[in-house]
PDB file of C-alpha atoms in Angstrom:
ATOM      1  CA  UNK A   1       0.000   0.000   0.000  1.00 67.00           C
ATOM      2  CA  UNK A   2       1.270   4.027  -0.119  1.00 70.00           C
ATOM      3  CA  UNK A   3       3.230   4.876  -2.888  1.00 74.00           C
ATOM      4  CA  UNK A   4       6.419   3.859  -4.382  1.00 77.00           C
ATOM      5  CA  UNK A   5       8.262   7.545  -3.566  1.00 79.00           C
ATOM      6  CA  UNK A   6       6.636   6.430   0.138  1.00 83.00           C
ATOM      7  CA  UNK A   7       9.061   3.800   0.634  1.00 87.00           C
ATOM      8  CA  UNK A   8      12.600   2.847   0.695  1.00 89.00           C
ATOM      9  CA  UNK A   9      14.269   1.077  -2.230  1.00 89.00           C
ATOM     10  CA  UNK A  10      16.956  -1.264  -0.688  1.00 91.00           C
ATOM     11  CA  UNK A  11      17.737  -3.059  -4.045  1.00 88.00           C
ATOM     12  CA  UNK A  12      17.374  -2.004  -7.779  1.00 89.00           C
ATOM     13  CA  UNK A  13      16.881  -4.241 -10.477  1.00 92.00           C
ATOM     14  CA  UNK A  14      20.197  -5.435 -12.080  1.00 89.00           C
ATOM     15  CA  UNK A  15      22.810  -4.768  -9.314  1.00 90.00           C
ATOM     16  CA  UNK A  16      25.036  -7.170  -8.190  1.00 90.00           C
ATOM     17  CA  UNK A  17      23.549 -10.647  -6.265  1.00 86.00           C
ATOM     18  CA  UNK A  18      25.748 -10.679  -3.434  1.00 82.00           C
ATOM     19  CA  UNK A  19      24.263 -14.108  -1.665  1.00 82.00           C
ATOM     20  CA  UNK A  20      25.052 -16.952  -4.828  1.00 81.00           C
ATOM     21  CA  UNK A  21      27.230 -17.270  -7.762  1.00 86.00           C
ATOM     22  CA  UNK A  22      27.506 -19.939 -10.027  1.00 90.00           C
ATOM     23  CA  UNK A  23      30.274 -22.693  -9.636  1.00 87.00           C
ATOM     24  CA  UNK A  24      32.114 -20.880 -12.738  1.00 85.00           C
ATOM     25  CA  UNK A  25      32.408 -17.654 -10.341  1.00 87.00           C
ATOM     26  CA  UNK A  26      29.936 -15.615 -12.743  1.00 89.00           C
ATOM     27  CA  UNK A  27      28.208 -13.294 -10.627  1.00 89.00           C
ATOM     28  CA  UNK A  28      23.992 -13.101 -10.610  1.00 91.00           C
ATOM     29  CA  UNK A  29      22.111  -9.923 -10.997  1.00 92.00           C
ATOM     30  CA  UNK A  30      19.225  -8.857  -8.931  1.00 92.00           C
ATOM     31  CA  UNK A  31      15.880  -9.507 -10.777  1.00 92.00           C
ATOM     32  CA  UNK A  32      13.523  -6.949  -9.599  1.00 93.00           C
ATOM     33  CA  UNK A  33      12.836  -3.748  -6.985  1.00 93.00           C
ATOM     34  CA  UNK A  34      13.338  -4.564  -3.018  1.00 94.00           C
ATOM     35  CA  UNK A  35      10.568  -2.150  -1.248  1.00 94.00           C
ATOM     36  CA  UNK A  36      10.915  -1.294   1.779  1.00 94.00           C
ATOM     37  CA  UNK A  37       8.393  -2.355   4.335  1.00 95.00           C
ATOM     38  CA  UNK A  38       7.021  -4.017   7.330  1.00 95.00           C
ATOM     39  CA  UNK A  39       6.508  -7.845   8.705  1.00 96.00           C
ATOM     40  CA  UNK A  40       3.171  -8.604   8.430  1.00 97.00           C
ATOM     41  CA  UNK A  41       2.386  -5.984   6.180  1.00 96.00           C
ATOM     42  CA  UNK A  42      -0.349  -7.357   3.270  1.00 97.00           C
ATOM     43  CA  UNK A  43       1.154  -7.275  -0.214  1.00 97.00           C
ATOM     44  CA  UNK A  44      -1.877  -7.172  -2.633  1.00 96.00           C
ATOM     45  CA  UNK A  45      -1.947  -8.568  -6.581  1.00 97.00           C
ATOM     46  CA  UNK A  46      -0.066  -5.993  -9.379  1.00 95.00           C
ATOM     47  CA  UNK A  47      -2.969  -7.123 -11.816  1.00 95.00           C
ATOM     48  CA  UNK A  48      -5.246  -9.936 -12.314  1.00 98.00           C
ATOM     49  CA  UNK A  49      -4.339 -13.308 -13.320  1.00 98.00           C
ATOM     50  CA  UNK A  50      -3.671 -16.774 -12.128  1.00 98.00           C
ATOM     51  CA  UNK A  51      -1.340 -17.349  -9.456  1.00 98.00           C
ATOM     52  CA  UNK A  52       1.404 -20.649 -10.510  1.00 98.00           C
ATOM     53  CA  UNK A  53       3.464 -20.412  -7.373  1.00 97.00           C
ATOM     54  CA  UNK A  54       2.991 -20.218  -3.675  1.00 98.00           C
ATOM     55  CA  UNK A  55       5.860 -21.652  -1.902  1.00 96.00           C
ATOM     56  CA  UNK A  56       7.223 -21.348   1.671  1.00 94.00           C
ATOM     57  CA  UNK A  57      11.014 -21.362   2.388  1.00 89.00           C
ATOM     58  CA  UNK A  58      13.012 -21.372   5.092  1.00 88.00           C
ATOM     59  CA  UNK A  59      15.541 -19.099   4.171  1.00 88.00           C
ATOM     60  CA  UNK A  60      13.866 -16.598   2.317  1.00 88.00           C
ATOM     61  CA  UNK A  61      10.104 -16.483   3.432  1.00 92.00           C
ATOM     62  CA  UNK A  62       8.602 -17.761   0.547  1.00 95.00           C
ATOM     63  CA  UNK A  63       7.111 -15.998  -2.852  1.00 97.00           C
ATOM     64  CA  UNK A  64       3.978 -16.027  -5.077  1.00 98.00           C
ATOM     65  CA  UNK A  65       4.221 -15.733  -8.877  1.00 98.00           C
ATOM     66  CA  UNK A  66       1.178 -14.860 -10.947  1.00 98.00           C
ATOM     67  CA  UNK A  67       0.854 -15.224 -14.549  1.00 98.00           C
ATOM     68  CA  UNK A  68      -1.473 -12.483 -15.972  1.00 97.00           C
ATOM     69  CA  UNK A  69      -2.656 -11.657 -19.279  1.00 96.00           C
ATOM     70  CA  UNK A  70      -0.468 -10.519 -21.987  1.00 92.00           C
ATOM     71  CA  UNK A  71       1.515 -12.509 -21.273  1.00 95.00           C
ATOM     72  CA  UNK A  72       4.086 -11.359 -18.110  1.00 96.00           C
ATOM     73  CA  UNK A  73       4.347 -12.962 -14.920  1.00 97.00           C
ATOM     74  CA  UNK A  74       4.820 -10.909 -11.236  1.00 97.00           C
ATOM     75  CA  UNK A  75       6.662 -12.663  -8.943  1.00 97.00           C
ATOM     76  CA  UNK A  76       6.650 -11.607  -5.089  1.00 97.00           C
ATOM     77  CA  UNK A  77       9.382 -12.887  -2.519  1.00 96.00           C
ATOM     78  CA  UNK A  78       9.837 -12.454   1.207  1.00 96.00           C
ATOM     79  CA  UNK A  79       6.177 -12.797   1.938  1.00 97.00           C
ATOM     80  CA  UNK A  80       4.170 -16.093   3.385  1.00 97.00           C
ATOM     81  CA  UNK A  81       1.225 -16.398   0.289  1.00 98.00           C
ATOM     82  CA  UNK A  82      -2.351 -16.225   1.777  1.00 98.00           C
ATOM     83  CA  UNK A  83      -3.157 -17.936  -2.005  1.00 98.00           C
ATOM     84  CA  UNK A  84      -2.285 -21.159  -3.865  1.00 98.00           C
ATOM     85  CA  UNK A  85      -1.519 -22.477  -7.245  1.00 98.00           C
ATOM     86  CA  UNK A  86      -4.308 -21.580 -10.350  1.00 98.00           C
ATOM     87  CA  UNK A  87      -6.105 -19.398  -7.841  1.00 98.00           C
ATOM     88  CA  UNK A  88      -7.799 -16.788  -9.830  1.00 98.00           C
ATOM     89  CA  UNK A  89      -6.618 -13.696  -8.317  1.00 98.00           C
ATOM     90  CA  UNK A  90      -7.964  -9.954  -9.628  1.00 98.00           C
ATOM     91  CA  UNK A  91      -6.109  -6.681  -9.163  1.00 96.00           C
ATOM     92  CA  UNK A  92      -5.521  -5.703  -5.375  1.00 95.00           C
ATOM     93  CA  UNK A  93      -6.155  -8.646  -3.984  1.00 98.00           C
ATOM     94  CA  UNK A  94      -4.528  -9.613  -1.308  1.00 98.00           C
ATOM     95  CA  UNK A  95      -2.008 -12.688  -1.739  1.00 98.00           C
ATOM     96  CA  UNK A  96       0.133 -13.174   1.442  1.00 98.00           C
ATOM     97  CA  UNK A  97       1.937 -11.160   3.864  1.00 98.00           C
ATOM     98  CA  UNK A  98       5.718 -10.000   4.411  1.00 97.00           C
ATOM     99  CA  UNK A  99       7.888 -11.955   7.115  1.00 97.00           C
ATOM    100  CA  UNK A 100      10.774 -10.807   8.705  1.00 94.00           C
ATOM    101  CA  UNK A 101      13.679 -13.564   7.165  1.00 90.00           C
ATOM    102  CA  UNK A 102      16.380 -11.970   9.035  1.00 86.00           C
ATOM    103  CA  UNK A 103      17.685  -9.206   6.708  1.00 82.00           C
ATOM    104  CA  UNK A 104      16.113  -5.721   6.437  1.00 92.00           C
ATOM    105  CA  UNK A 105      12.095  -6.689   5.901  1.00 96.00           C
ATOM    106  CA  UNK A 106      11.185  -6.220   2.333  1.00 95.00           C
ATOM    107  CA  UNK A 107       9.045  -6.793  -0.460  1.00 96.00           C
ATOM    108  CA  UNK A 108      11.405  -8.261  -3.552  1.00 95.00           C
ATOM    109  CA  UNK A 109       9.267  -7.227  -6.770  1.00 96.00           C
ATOM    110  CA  UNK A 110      10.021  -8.912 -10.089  1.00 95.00           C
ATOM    111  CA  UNK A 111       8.156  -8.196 -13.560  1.00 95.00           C
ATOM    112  CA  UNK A 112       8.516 -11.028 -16.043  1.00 95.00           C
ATOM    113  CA  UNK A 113       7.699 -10.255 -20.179  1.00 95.00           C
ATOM    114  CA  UNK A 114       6.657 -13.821 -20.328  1.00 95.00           C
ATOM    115  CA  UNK A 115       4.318 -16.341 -19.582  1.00 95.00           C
ATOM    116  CA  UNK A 116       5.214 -18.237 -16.305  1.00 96.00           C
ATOM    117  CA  UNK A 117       8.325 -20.848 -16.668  1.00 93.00           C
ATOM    118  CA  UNK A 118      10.844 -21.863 -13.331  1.00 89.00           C
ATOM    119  CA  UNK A 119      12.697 -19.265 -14.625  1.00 91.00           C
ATOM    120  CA  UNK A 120       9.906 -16.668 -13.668  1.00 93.00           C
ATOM    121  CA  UNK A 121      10.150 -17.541  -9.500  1.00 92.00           C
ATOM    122  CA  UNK A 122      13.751 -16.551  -9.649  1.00 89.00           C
ATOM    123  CA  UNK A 123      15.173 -12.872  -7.716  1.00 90.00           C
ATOM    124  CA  UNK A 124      17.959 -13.317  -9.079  1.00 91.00           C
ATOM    125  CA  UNK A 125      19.823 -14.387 -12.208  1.00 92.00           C
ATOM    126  CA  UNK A 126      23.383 -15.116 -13.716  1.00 92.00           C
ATOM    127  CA  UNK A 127      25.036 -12.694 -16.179  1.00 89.00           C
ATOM    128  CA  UNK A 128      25.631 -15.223 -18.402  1.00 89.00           C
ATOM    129  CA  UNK A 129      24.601 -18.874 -18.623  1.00 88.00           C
ATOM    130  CA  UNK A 130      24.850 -20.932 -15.224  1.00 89.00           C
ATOM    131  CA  UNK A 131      22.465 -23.854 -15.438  1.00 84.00           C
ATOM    132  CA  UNK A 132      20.052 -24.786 -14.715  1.00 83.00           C
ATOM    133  CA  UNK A 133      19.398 -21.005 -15.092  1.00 85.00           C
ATOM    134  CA  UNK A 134      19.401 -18.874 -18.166  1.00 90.00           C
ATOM    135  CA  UNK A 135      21.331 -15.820 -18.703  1.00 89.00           C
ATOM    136  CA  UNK A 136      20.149 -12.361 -16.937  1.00 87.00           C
ATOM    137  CA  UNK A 137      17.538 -10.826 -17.487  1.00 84.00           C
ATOM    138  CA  UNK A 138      15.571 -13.319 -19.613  1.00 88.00           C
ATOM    139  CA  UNK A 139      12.851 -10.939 -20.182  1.00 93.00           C
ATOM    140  CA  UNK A 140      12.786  -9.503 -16.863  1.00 93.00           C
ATOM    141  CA  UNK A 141      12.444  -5.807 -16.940  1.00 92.00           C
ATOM    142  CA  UNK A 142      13.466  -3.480 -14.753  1.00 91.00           C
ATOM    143  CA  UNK A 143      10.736  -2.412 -12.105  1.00 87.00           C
ATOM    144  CA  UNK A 144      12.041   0.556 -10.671  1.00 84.00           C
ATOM    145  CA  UNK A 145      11.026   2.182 -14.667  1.00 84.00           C
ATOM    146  CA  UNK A 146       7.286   0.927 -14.080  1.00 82.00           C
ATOM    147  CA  UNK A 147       4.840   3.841 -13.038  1.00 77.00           C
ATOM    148  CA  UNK A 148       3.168   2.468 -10.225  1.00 73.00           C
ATOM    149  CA  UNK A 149      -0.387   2.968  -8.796  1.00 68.00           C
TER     150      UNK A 149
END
């Protein structure tokens, strides 16, 4: 909720992953916008669509990913999702809550120009071929350039 120029951007899109490299050494990129915010706070839906991930995890909270029309994908990560897989979800809708993983609390925001793959649930990606993953950004864009509601 609020505004974009509301919050505090702790990550940009594209700047070095500083968690996980590939075996070769090649550094990953960050895939999306880190926003600022609060544990327990409700993160709502970007757009409608149907949601193909909601996972838990350990280590970094957990994420959804929704697959809208067009097609792109959304993915959300540091939150525990209040939805589940090929829920129909419509814009503003809320689809889990941030947790506190241990790092500064944050929403991760990715935008995908694609329909929904693995490759979509990903915040972060190699510069260059590491598989299983595909080279950076494959078709994410950056978010901090989207104009925001």
């Amino acid at each position: 909720t609020g505004t974009k120029a509301s919050r505090t951007i702790l990550a940009n899109f594209g700047v070095t992953w500083s968690y996980e490299e590939c075996p070769s050494g090649i550094s990953k990129k960050h895939a999306g916008l880190d926003i600022g915010a609060t544990a327990n706070e409700t993160v709502y839906a970007a757009a409608a669509g149907v949601v193909k991930a909601a996972q838990t995890d350990a280590t970094w909270g957990g994420w959804v990913t929704i697959e809208h029309p067009g097609p792109f994908t959304t993915v959300y990560w540091h939150i525990t999702p209040s939805v589940y897989v090929n829920d129909n979800v419509v814009k503003g809708q809320a689809i889990g809550t941030v947790v506190n993983y241990g790092g500064p609390v944050h929403l991760h925001f990715g935008w995908r120009n694609s329909s929904h793959s693995n490759t979509s649930n990903r915040g972060a990606l190699p510069v260059s071929l590491c598989s299983p993953d595909p080279a950076h950004p494959e078709n994410f864009i950056d978010t901090n350039a989207l104009s925001y509601e």
